Amino acid sequence: MKRLIALLLMLVLAISVVGCGPKEEEVIKMGFVPMKDGDKLIESVEPLTEMLSDELGIKVEGFTATNYVGVVEGLGSGQVDFGFIPPFAYVLANSESDAEAILTSLNKSGEANYRSQFIVRKDSGITSFSDIKGKKVAFVDPSSTSGYLFPGAHLIKEGIDLENDIEYVYAGGHDKALQLLLNGDVDVATTFVDSRDRYKKDFPDAMEKAEILGYTDYIPNISVTIKGDMDKELKEKIRAALLNIAKNEEGSTLLKDLFNMYGFEEATDKDYDIIRDTAETMDIDLKEAN
């Protein structure tokens, strides 16, 4: 009997020791896609994760994905709690796992969206979208939102059949699309606004030789998206933390250097209906598009 009592006491003691162990630290993961080398970016985002940790009172770690689909899948699996992703990726994450966009980034002009433009040479004789029929168009890349998806949808709305009414090529970059136009290799180029100014060092005569035929609909900037099952309190804390960081000098410099973001604006799911409409017009599989 004494031996049995001793064993029970040892068991109780062992359970007590386990129960008194250090509590596991809560960690949330911030997902992003590296614009340079992944390892280097992990190091460079550490000041931001530390700043967020201080604001939230919860440790924040970076999660690097090789592409935006990786962040979308991380949001769905719970591996990522919130992430910085473009609008097409957000719509995909929302449809697959009820992920929610809580903020949209602001560009240098303080705007939460941007547009694509159609550029023609001033001596081309093209003065309307109907004049594009029978011409050669340079898109940027089949996965480019501003260099193909929105311009393509715009042309379709203008009554142009992309496969039958025009000849098109993928230039491989916004600068390359502009170059093809200036070289006379294509009649129309599609780029973000305004590539002529962005690349003026490479193409100093672009403003003189090329003009804008028209613009697409506005495209939302990169979003801050949270996973679908996040509790409301944490969601609001993340939103407030990022807005606070964007307002202070150190935080705003970090966001600009890391992601070319100049602040945030609150976002709603309705802001992304334009993405869904564009995908439908272009008959696009959103997952493939990202």
PDB file of C-alpha atoms in Angstrom:
ATOM      1  CA  MET A   1       0.000   0.000   0.000  1.00  0.00           C
ATOM      2  CA  LYS A   2       2.828   2.375   0.867  1.00  0.00           C
ATOM      3  CA  ARG A   3       4.373   1.696  -2.536  1.00  0.00           C
ATOM      4  CA  LEU A   4       1.096   2.490  -4.306  1.00  0.00           C
ATOM      5  CA  ILE A   5       0.716   5.742  -2.394  1.00  0.00           C
ATOM      6  CA  ALA A   6       4.287   6.704  -3.281  1.00  0.00           C
ATOM      7  CA  LEU A   7       3.631   6.075  -6.975  1.00  0.00           C
ATOM      8  CA  LEU A   8       0.458   8.183  -6.868  1.00  0.00           C
ATOM      9  CA  LEU A   9       2.336  11.040  -5.182  1.00  0.00           C
ATOM     10  CA  MET A  10       5.044  10.869  -7.861  1.00  0.00           C
ATOM     11  CA  LEU A  11       2.383  10.954 -10.588  1.00  0.00           C
ATOM     12  CA  VAL A  12       0.689  13.975  -9.005  1.00  0.00           C
ATOM     13  CA  LEU A  13       4.058  15.706  -8.702  1.00  0.00           C
ATOM     14  CA  ALA A  14       4.896  15.000 -12.333  1.00  0.00           C
ATOM     15  CA  ILE A  15       1.544  16.395 -13.491  1.00  0.00           C
ATOM     16  CA  SER A  16       2.086  19.463 -11.307  1.00  0.00           C
ATOM     17  CA  VAL A  17       5.526  20.046 -12.802  1.00  0.00           C
ATOM     18  CA  VAL A  18       4.147  19.819 -16.353  1.00  0.00           C
ATOM     19  CA  GLY A  19       1.262  22.122 -15.478  1.00  0.00           C
ATOM     20  CA  CYS A  20       3.640  24.738 -14.080  1.00  0.00           C
ATOM     21  CA  GLY A  21       5.844  24.836 -17.229  1.00  0.00           C
ATOM     22  CA  PRO A  22       6.294  28.021 -19.245  1.00  0.00           C
ATOM     23  CA  LYS A  23       3.242  28.950 -21.306  1.00  0.00           C
ATOM     24  CA  GLU A  24       3.835  28.758 -25.062  1.00  0.00           C
ATOM     25  CA  GLU A  25       4.256  32.242 -26.536  1.00  0.00           C
ATOM     26  CA  GLU A  26       1.523  33.378 -28.918  1.00  0.00           C
ATOM     27  CA  VAL A  27       2.864  34.127 -32.414  1.00  0.00           C
ATOM     28  CA  ILE A  28       1.109  35.458 -35.502  1.00  0.00           C
ATOM     29  CA  LYS A  29       2.540  35.206 -39.026  1.00  0.00           C
ATOM     30  CA  MET A  30       2.711  38.030 -41.542  1.00  0.00           C
ATOM     31  CA  GLY A  31       2.864  36.753 -45.130  1.00  0.00           C
ATOM     32  CA  PHE A  32       4.506  38.509 -48.051  1.00  0.00           C
ATOM     33  CA  VAL A  33       6.278  37.815 -51.309  1.00  0.00           C
ATOM     34  CA  PRO A  34       9.926  38.849 -51.609  1.00  0.00           C
ATOM     35  CA  MET A  35      10.668  41.423 -54.244  1.00  0.00           C
ATOM     36  CA  LYS A  36      14.382  40.635 -54.010  1.00  0.00           C
ATOM     37  CA  ASP A  37      16.122  37.685 -52.413  1.00  0.00           C
ATOM     38  CA  GLY A  38      13.862  35.916 -49.901  1.00  0.00           C
ATOM     39  CA  ASP A  39      16.470  35.541 -47.137  1.00  0.00           C
ATOM     40  CA  LYS A  40      17.533  39.157 -47.369  1.00  0.00           C
ATOM     41  CA  LEU A  41      13.935  40.311 -47.180  1.00  0.00           C
ATOM     42  CA  ILE A  42      13.345  38.206 -44.066  1.00  0.00           C
ATOM     43  CA  GLU A  43      16.138  40.180 -42.421  1.00  0.00           C
ATOM     44  CA  SER A  44      14.854  43.496 -43.681  1.00  0.00           C
ATOM     45  CA  VAL A  45      11.248  42.968 -42.502  1.00  0.00           C
ATOM     46  CA  GLU A  46      12.380  42.233 -38.971  1.00  0.00           C
ATOM     47  CA  PRO A  47      12.185  45.891 -37.904  1.00  0.00           C
ATOM     48  CA  LEU A  48       8.578  45.921 -39.139  1.00  0.00           C
ATOM     49  CA  THR A  49       7.667  42.687 -37.358  1.00  0.00           C
ATOM     50  CA  GLU A  50       9.261  44.050 -34.181  1.00  0.00           C
ATOM     51  CA  MET A  51       7.308  47.267 -34.507  1.00  0.00           C
ATOM     52  CA  LEU A  52       4.092  45.315 -35.033  1.00  0.00           C
ATOM     53  CA  SER A  53       4.896  43.079 -32.054  1.00  0.00           C
ATOM     54  CA  ASP A  54       5.209  46.155 -29.845  1.00  0.00           C
ATOM     55  CA  GLU A  55       1.947  47.613 -31.148  1.00  0.00           C
ATOM     56  CA  LEU A  56      -0.001  44.349 -30.799  1.00  0.00           C
ATOM     57  CA  GLY A  57       1.611  42.937 -27.673  1.00  0.00           C
ATOM     58  CA  ILE A  58       1.909  39.680 -29.617  1.00  0.00           C
ATOM     59  CA  LYS A  59       5.040  38.360 -31.317  1.00  0.00           C
ATOM     60  CA  VAL A  60       4.865  38.770 -35.115  1.00  0.00           C
ATOM     61  CA  GLU A  61       7.006  36.709 -37.488  1.00  0.00           C
ATOM     62  CA  GLY A  62       7.469  37.018 -41.238  1.00  0.00           C
ATOM     63  CA  PHE A  63       6.349  34.246 -43.600  1.00  0.00           C
ATOM     64  CA  THR A  64       7.970  34.329 -47.035  1.00  0.00           C
ATOM     65  CA  ALA A  65       6.221  32.743 -50.017  1.00  0.00           C
ATOM     66  CA  THR A  66       7.688  32.359 -53.484  1.00  0.00           C
ATOM     67  CA  ASN A  67       4.551  33.800 -55.053  1.00  0.00           C
ATOM     68  CA  TYR A  68       1.220  35.314 -54.019  1.00  0.00           C
ATOM     69  CA  VAL A  69      -0.578  31.983 -54.305  1.00  0.00           C
ATOM     70  CA  GLY A  70       1.684  30.787 -51.473  1.00  0.00           C
ATOM     71  CA  VAL A  71       0.342  33.539 -49.205  1.00  0.00           C
ATOM     72  CA  VAL A  72      -3.215  32.805 -50.346  1.00  0.00           C
ATOM     73  CA  GLU A  73      -2.774  29.118 -49.495  1.00  0.00           C
ATOM     74  CA  GLY A  74      -1.175  30.083 -46.165  1.00  0.00           C
ATOM     75  CA  LEU A  75      -4.221  32.200 -45.297  1.00  0.00           C
ATOM     76  CA  GLY A  76      -6.454  29.231 -46.095  1.00  0.00           C
ATOM     77  CA  SER A  77      -4.436  26.685 -44.106  1.00  0.00           C
ATOM     78  CA  GLY A  78      -3.858  28.940 -41.085  1.00  0.00           C
ATOM     79  CA  GLN A  79      -0.110  29.071 -41.702  1.00  0.00           C
ATOM     80  CA  VAL A  80      -0.448  32.814 -42.339  1.00  0.00           C
ATOM     81  CA  ASP A  81      -2.573  35.146 -40.178  1.00  0.00           C
ATOM     82  CA  PHE A  82      -2.375  38.203 -42.408  1.00  0.00           C
ATOM     83  CA  GLY A  83      -0.514  39.170 -45.531  1.00  0.00           C
ATOM     84  CA  PHE A  84       0.259  41.774 -48.188  1.00  0.00           C
ATOM     85  CA  ILE A  85      -1.266  40.574 -51.474  1.00  0.00           C
ATOM     86  CA  PRO A  86      -2.491  42.124 -54.752  1.00  0.00           C
ATOM     87  CA  PRO A  87      -6.202  42.459 -55.590  1.00  0.00           C
ATOM     88  CA  PHE A  88      -6.514  39.363 -57.784  1.00  0.00           C
ATOM     89  CA  ALA A  89      -4.910  37.261 -55.053  1.00  0.00           C
ATOM     90  CA  TYR A  90      -7.299  38.765 -52.483  1.00  0.00           C
ATOM     91  CA  VAL A  91     -10.359  37.809 -54.503  1.00  0.00           C
ATOM     92  CA  LEU A  92      -9.026  34.274 -54.780  1.00  0.00           C
ATOM     93  CA  ALA A  93      -8.322  34.090 -51.002  1.00  0.00           C
ATOM     94  CA  ASN A  94     -11.771  35.468 -50.235  1.00  0.00           C
ATOM     95  CA  SER A  95     -13.505  32.885 -52.430  1.00  0.00           C
ATOM     96  CA  GLU A  96     -11.443  29.973 -51.120  1.00  0.00           C
ATOM     97  CA  SER A  97     -11.239  30.679 -47.377  1.00  0.00           C
ATOM     98  CA  ASP A  98     -13.316  33.802 -46.585  1.00  0.00           C
ATOM     99  CA  ALA A  99     -10.143  35.855 -46.149  1.00  0.00           C
ATOM    100  CA  GLU A 100     -10.900  39.540 -45.592  1.00  0.00           C
ATOM    101  CA  ALA A 101      -9.166  42.663 -46.926  1.00  0.00           C
ATOM    102  CA  ILE A 102      -8.946  45.179 -44.086  1.00  0.00           C
ATOM    103  CA  LEU A 103      -6.629  47.788 -45.638  1.00  0.00           C
ATOM    104  CA  THR A 104      -5.515  48.953 -49.060  1.00  0.00           C
ATOM    105  CA  SER A 105      -2.097  50.511 -49.493  1.00  0.00           C
ATOM    106  CA  LEU A 106      -1.629  54.063 -50.736  1.00  0.00           C
ATOM    107  CA  ASN A 107       0.750  55.010 -53.513  1.00  0.00           C
ATOM    108  CA  LYS A 108       3.111  57.980 -53.646  1.00  0.00           C
ATOM    109  CA  SER A 109       0.219  60.232 -54.652  1.00  0.00           C
ATOM    110  CA  GLY A 110      -1.828  59.122 -51.655  1.00  0.00           C
ATOM    111  CA  GLU A 111      -4.233  57.102 -53.815  1.00  0.00           C
ATOM    112  CA  ALA A 112      -5.583  53.608 -53.056  1.00  0.00           C
ATOM    113  CA  ASN A 113      -5.782  52.624 -56.713  1.00  0.00           C
ATOM    114  CA  TYR A 114      -4.196  53.163 -60.084  1.00  0.00           C
ATOM    115  CA  ARG A 115      -4.976  52.765 -63.791  1.00  0.00           C
ATOM    116  CA  SER A 116      -3.494  51.320 -66.943  1.00  0.00           C
ATOM    117  CA  GLN A 117      -3.052  53.396 -70.075  1.00  0.00           C
ATOM    118  CA  PHE A 118      -3.085  52.766 -73.800  1.00  0.00           C
ATOM    119  CA  ILE A 119      -0.242  54.566 -75.582  1.00  0.00           C
ATOM    120  CA  VAL A 120       0.101  55.232 -79.314  1.00  0.00           C
ATOM    121  CA  ARG A 121       2.681  57.122 -81.369  1.00  0.00           C
ATOM    122  CA  LYS A 122       1.564  60.644 -82.187  1.00  0.00           C
ATOM    123  CA  ASP A 123       2.001  59.961 -85.901  1.00  0.00           C
ATOM    124  CA  SER A 124       0.023  56.703 -85.818  1.00  0.00           C
ATOM    125  CA  GLY A 125      -3.312  58.128 -86.892  1.00  0.00           C
ATOM    126  CA  ILE A 126      -5.019  56.156 -84.083  1.00  0.00           C
ATOM    127  CA  THR A 127      -7.472  58.485 -82.359  1.00  0.00           C
ATOM    128  CA  SER A 128     -10.109  56.084 -80.973  1.00  0.00           C
ATOM    129  CA  PHE A 129     -10.322  52.523 -79.715  1.00  0.00           C
ATOM    130  CA  SER A 130     -12.142  51.466 -82.884  1.00  0.00           C
ATOM    131  CA  ASP A 131      -8.978  52.407 -84.807  1.00  0.00           C
ATOM    132  CA  ILE A 132      -7.120  49.632 -82.954  1.00  0.00           C
ATOM    133  CA  LYS A 133      -8.831  46.928 -85.025  1.00  0.00           C
ATOM    134  CA  GLY A 134      -6.319  45.380 -87.396  1.00  0.00           C
ATOM    135  CA  LYS A 135      -3.393  46.836 -85.435  1.00  0.00           C
ATOM    136  CA  LYS A 136      -0.612  45.247 -83.375  1.00  0.00           C
ATOM    137  CA  VAL A 137      -0.821  45.671 -79.581  1.00  0.00           C
ATOM    138  CA  ALA A 138       1.885  45.106 -76.958  1.00  0.00           C
ATOM    139  CA  PHE A 139       0.592  43.743 -73.651  1.00  0.00           C
ATOM    140  CA  VAL A 140       3.055  43.303 -70.790  1.00  0.00           C
ATOM    141  CA  ASP A 141       2.525  39.741 -69.600  1.00  0.00           C
ATOM    142  CA  PRO A 142      -0.483  37.380 -69.417  1.00  0.00           C
ATOM    143  CA  SER A 143      -0.374  37.568 -65.590  1.00  0.00           C
ATOM    144  CA  SER A 144      -0.008  41.346 -65.414  1.00  0.00           C
ATOM    145  CA  THR A 145      -3.026  43.111 -63.919  1.00  0.00           C
ATOM    146  CA  SER A 146      -2.274  46.531 -65.392  1.00  0.00           C
ATOM    147  CA  GLY A 147      -0.389  45.293 -68.446  1.00  0.00           C
ATOM    148  CA  TYR A 148      -2.883  42.738 -69.724  1.00  0.00           C
ATOM    149  CA  LEU A 149      -5.941  41.866 -67.619  1.00  0.00           C
ATOM    150  CA  PHE A 150      -7.496  45.313 -67.260  1.00  0.00           C
ATOM    151  CA  PRO A 151      -6.424  46.550 -70.732  1.00  0.00           C
ATOM    152  CA  GLY A 152      -7.725  43.325 -72.294  1.00  0.00           C
ATOM    153  CA  ALA A 153     -11.075  43.671 -70.532  1.00  0.00           C
ATOM    154  CA  HIS A 154     -11.271  47.305 -71.602  1.00  0.00           C
ATOM    155  CA  LEU A 155     -10.746  46.413 -75.267  1.00  0.00           C
ATOM    156  CA  ILE A 156     -13.435  43.721 -75.048  1.00  0.00           C
ATOM    157  CA  LYS A 157     -15.865  46.304 -73.636  1.00  0.00           C
ATOM    158  CA  GLU A 158     -14.928  48.542 -76.582  1.00  0.00           C
ATOM    159  CA  GLY A 159     -16.138  45.764 -78.903  1.00  0.00           C
ATOM    160  CA  ILE A 160     -12.729  44.410 -79.868  1.00  0.00           C
ATOM    161  CA  ASP A 161     -12.222  40.648 -80.117  1.00  0.00           C
ATOM    162  CA  LEU A 162      -8.701  40.054 -78.806  1.00  0.00           C
ATOM    163  CA  GLU A 163      -8.173  36.922 -80.864  1.00  0.00           C
ATOM    164  CA  ASN A 164      -9.669  38.052 -84.147  1.00  0.00           C
ATOM    165  CA  ASP A 165      -9.581  41.853 -84.352  1.00  0.00           C
ATOM    166  CA  ILE A 166      -5.982  42.555 -83.313  1.00  0.00           C
ATOM    167  CA  GLU A 167      -2.535  40.985 -83.334  1.00  0.00           C
ATOM    168  CA  TYR A 168      -0.844  41.081 -79.950  1.00  0.00           C
ATOM    169  CA  VAL A 169       2.467  40.256 -78.299  1.00  0.00           C
ATOM    170  CA  TYR A 170       3.665  40.069 -74.698  1.00  0.00           C
ATOM    171  CA  ALA A 171       6.546  42.513 -74.246  1.00  0.00           C
ATOM    172  CA  GLY A 172       7.782  41.083 -70.933  1.00  0.00           C
ATOM    173  CA  GLY A 173       7.742  44.387 -69.038  1.00  0.00           C
ATOM    174  CA  HIS A 174       6.124  47.813 -68.972  1.00  0.00           C
ATOM    175  CA  ASP A 175       9.355  49.427 -70.137  1.00  0.00           C
ATOM    176  CA  LYS A 176       9.698  46.895 -72.936  1.00  0.00           C
ATOM    177  CA  ALA A 177       6.133  47.529 -74.124  1.00  0.00           C
ATOM    178  CA  LEU A 178       6.952  51.234 -74.334  1.00  0.00           C
ATOM    179  CA  GLN A 179      10.155  50.448 -76.189  1.00  0.00           C
ATOM    180  CA  LEU A 180       8.328  48.304 -78.761  1.00  0.00           C
ATOM    181  CA  LEU A 181       5.970  51.206 -79.407  1.00  0.00           C
ATOM    182  CA  LEU A 182       8.711  53.810 -79.786  1.00  0.00           C
ATOM    183  CA  ASN A 183      10.661  51.472 -82.086  1.00  0.00           C
ATOM    184  CA  GLY A 184       7.617  51.112 -84.317  1.00  0.00           C
ATOM    185  CA  ASP A 185       7.313  47.356 -83.671  1.00  0.00           C
ATOM    186  CA  VAL A 186       3.724  47.722 -82.414  1.00  0.00           C
ATOM    187  CA  ASP A 187       0.951  50.262 -82.906  1.00  0.00           C
ATOM    188  CA  VAL A 188      -0.365  50.333 -79.312  1.00  0.00           C
ATOM    189  CA  ALA A 189       1.277  49.613 -75.941  1.00  0.00           C
ATOM    190  CA  THR A 190      -0.455  48.993 -72.600  1.00  0.00           C
ATOM    191  CA  THR A 191       1.343  50.011 -69.404  1.00  0.00           C
ATOM    192  CA  PHE A 192       0.689  51.521 -65.985  1.00  0.00           C
ATOM    193  CA  VAL A 193       0.274  55.290 -65.699  1.00  0.00           C
ATOM    194  CA  ASP A 194       2.535  56.945 -66.735  1.00  0.00           C
ATOM    195  CA  SER A 195       5.360  54.768 -67.966  1.00  0.00           C
ATOM    196  CA  ARG A 196       6.622  57.568 -70.223  1.00  0.00           C
ATOM    197  CA  ASP A 197       7.586  59.532 -67.130  1.00  0.00           C
ATOM    198  CA  ARG A 198       8.784  56.539 -65.092  1.00  0.00           C
ATOM    199  CA  TYR A 199      11.210  55.499 -67.828  1.00  0.00           C
ATOM    200  CA  LYS A 200      12.182  58.944 -69.091  1.00  0.00           C
ATOM    201  CA  LYS A 201      15.869  58.245 -68.481  1.00  0.00           C
ATOM    202  CA  ASP A 202      15.757  55.261 -70.847  1.00  0.00           C
ATOM    203  CA  PHE A 203      13.368  56.870 -73.335  1.00  0.00           C
ATOM    204  CA  PRO A 204      13.824  60.648 -73.130  1.00  0.00           C
ATOM    205  CA  ASP A 205      11.752  61.238 -76.271  1.00  0.00           C
ATOM    206  CA  ALA A 206       8.733  59.198 -75.103  1.00  0.00           C
ATOM    207  CA  MET A 207       6.662  62.251 -74.127  1.00  0.00           C
ATOM    208  CA  GLU A 208       7.407  63.899 -77.451  1.00  0.00           C
ATOM    209  CA  LYS A 209       6.687  60.878 -79.627  1.00  0.00           C
ATOM    210  CA  ALA A 210       3.888  59.044 -77.787  1.00  0.00           C
ATOM    211  CA  GLU A 211       0.496  60.057 -76.429  1.00  0.00           C
ATOM    212  CA  ILE A 212      -2.213  58.453 -74.317  1.00  0.00           C
ATOM    213  CA  LEU A 213      -5.239  57.092 -76.159  1.00  0.00           C
ATOM    214  CA  GLY A 214      -7.201  56.195 -73.030  1.00  0.00           C
ATOM    215  CA  TYR A 215      -7.299  54.576 -69.612  1.00  0.00           C
ATOM    216  CA  THR A 216      -8.718  51.440 -68.003  1.00  0.00           C
ATOM    217  CA  ASP A 217     -10.913  51.274 -64.905  1.00  0.00           C
ATOM    218  CA  TYR A 218      -9.195  51.907 -61.586  1.00  0.00           C
ATOM    219  CA  ILE A 219      -7.329  48.953 -60.058  1.00  0.00           C
ATOM    220  CA  PRO A 220      -7.074  48.595 -56.259  1.00  0.00           C
ATOM    221  CA  ASN A 221      -3.531  48.659 -54.833  1.00  0.00           C
ATOM    222  CA  ILE A 222      -2.018  45.842 -52.769  1.00  0.00           C
ATOM    223  CA  SER A 223      -4.189  44.850 -49.807  1.00  0.00           C
ATOM    224  CA  VAL A 224      -3.618  43.787 -46.229  1.00  0.00           C
ATOM    225  CA  THR A 225      -5.680  40.623 -45.966  1.00  0.00           C
ATOM    226  CA  ILE A 226      -6.422  38.570 -42.831  1.00  0.00           C
ATOM    227  CA  LYS A 227      -7.401  34.907 -42.594  1.00  0.00           C
ATOM    228  CA  GLY A 228     -11.107  34.137 -42.569  1.00  0.00           C
ATOM    229  CA  ASP A 229     -11.448  32.769 -39.028  1.00  0.00           C
ATOM    230  CA  MET A 230      -9.544  35.527 -37.223  1.00  0.00           C
ATOM    231  CA  ASP A 231     -11.407  36.847 -34.181  1.00  0.00           C
ATOM    232  CA  LYS A 232     -12.718  40.391 -34.384  1.00  0.00           C
ATOM    233  CA  GLU A 233     -10.526  41.783 -31.587  1.00  0.00           C
ATOM    234  CA  LEU A 234      -7.267  40.682 -33.215  1.00  0.00           C
ATOM    235  CA  LYS A 235      -8.464  41.900 -36.625  1.00  0.00           C
ATOM    236  CA  GLU A 236      -9.075  45.390 -35.235  1.00  0.00           C
ATOM    237  CA  LYS A 237      -5.736  45.365 -33.402  1.00  0.00           C
ATOM    238  CA  ILE A 238      -3.839  44.531 -36.611  1.00  0.00           C
ATOM    239  CA  ARG A 239      -5.705  47.207 -38.546  1.00  0.00           C
ATOM    240  CA  ALA A 240      -5.012  49.839 -35.852  1.00  0.00           C
ATOM    241  CA  ALA A 241      -1.370  48.777 -35.506  1.00  0.00           C
ATOM    242  CA  LEU A 242      -0.641  49.157 -39.218  1.00  0.00           C
ATOM    243  CA  LEU A 243      -2.424  52.499 -39.389  1.00  0.00           C
ATOM    244  CA  ASN A 244      -0.389  53.723 -36.389  1.00  0.00           C
ATOM    245  CA  ILE A 245       2.881  52.491 -37.883  1.00  0.00           C
ATOM    246  CA  ALA A 246       2.127  54.196 -41.194  1.00  0.00           C
ATOM    247  CA  LYS A 247       1.661  57.493 -39.352  1.00  0.00           C
ATOM    248  CA  ASN A 248       5.016  57.595 -37.551  1.00  0.00           C
ATOM    249  CA  GLU A 249       8.227  58.543 -39.314  1.00  0.00           C
ATOM    250  CA  GLU A 250      10.134  55.310 -38.723  1.00  0.00           C
ATOM    251  CA  GLY A 251       7.200  53.113 -39.685  1.00  0.00           C
ATOM    252  CA  SER A 252       6.317  55.038 -42.825  1.00  0.00           C
ATOM    253  CA  THR A 253       9.948  54.851 -43.973  1.00  0.00           C
ATOM    254  CA  LEU A 254       9.961  51.087 -43.433  1.00  0.00           C
ATOM    255  CA  LEU A 255       6.754  50.567 -45.413  1.00  0.00           C
ATOM    256  CA  LYS A 256       8.051  52.726 -48.241  1.00  0.00           C
ATOM    257  CA  ASP A 257      11.412  50.971 -48.393  1.00  0.00           C
ATOM    258  CA  LEU A 258      10.029  47.442 -48.077  1.00  0.00           C
ATOM    259  CA  PHE A 259       6.835  47.561 -50.104  1.00  0.00           C
ATOM    260  CA  ASN A 260       6.728  50.982 -51.801  1.00  0.00           C
ATOM    261  CA  MET A 261       3.672  51.787 -49.671  1.00  0.00           C
ATOM    262  CA  TYR A 262       2.928  55.331 -48.514  1.00  0.00           C
ATOM    263  CA  GLY A 263       0.190  54.559 -45.994  1.00  0.00           C
ATOM    264  CA  PHE A 264      -3.115  52.681 -45.791  1.00  0.00           C
ATOM    265  CA  GLU A 265      -6.804  53.239 -46.314  1.00  0.00           C
ATOM    266  CA  GLU A 266      -9.552  51.046 -44.872  1.00  0.00           C
ATOM    267  CA  ALA A 267     -10.846  48.503 -47.397  1.00  0.00           C
ATOM    268  CA  THR A 268     -14.060  46.564 -47.881  1.00  0.00           C
ATOM    269  CA  ASP A 269     -14.811  43.500 -49.945  1.00  0.00           C
ATOM    270  CA  LYS A 270     -16.972  45.583 -52.275  1.00  0.00           C
ATOM    271  CA  ASP A 271     -13.839  47.504 -53.355  1.00  0.00           C
ATOM    272  CA  TYR A 272     -12.788  44.342 -55.194  1.00  0.00           C
ATOM    273  CA  ASP A 273     -15.928  43.803 -57.252  1.00  0.00           C
ATOM    274  CA  ILE A 274     -14.086  45.462 -60.138  1.00  0.00           C
ATOM    275  CA  ILE A 275     -11.574  42.606 -60.001  1.00  0.00           C
ATOM    276  CA  ARG A 276     -14.334  39.996 -60.105  1.00  0.00           C
ATOM    277  CA  ASP A 277     -15.998  41.781 -63.045  1.00  0.00           C
ATOM    278  CA  THR A 278     -12.689  41.960 -64.921  1.00  0.00           C
ATOM    279  CA  ALA A 279     -11.965  38.271 -64.334  1.00  0.00           C
ATOM    280  CA  GLU A 280     -15.414  37.401 -65.667  1.00  0.00           C
ATOM    281  CA  THR A 281     -14.943  39.597 -68.761  1.00  0.00           C
ATOM    282  CA  MET A 282     -11.572  38.007 -69.486  1.00  0.00           C
ATOM    283  CA  ASP A 283     -12.854  34.483 -68.670  1.00  0.00           C
ATOM    284  CA  ILE A 284      -9.951  34.122 -66.261  1.00  0.00           C
ATOM    285  CA  ASP A 285      -9.256  31.468 -63.678  1.00  0.00           C
ATOM    286  CA  LEU A 286      -8.195  33.690 -60.751  1.00  0.00           C
ATOM    287  CA  LYS A 287      -5.836  31.051 -59.366  1.00  0.00           C
ATOM    288  CA  GLU A 288      -4.042  30.771 -62.686  1.00  0.00           C
ATOM    289  CA  ALA A 289      -3.875  34.556 -62.942  1.00  0.00           C
ATOM    290  CA  ASN A 290      -1.853  34.812 -59.769  1.00  0.00           C
TER     291      ASN A 290
END
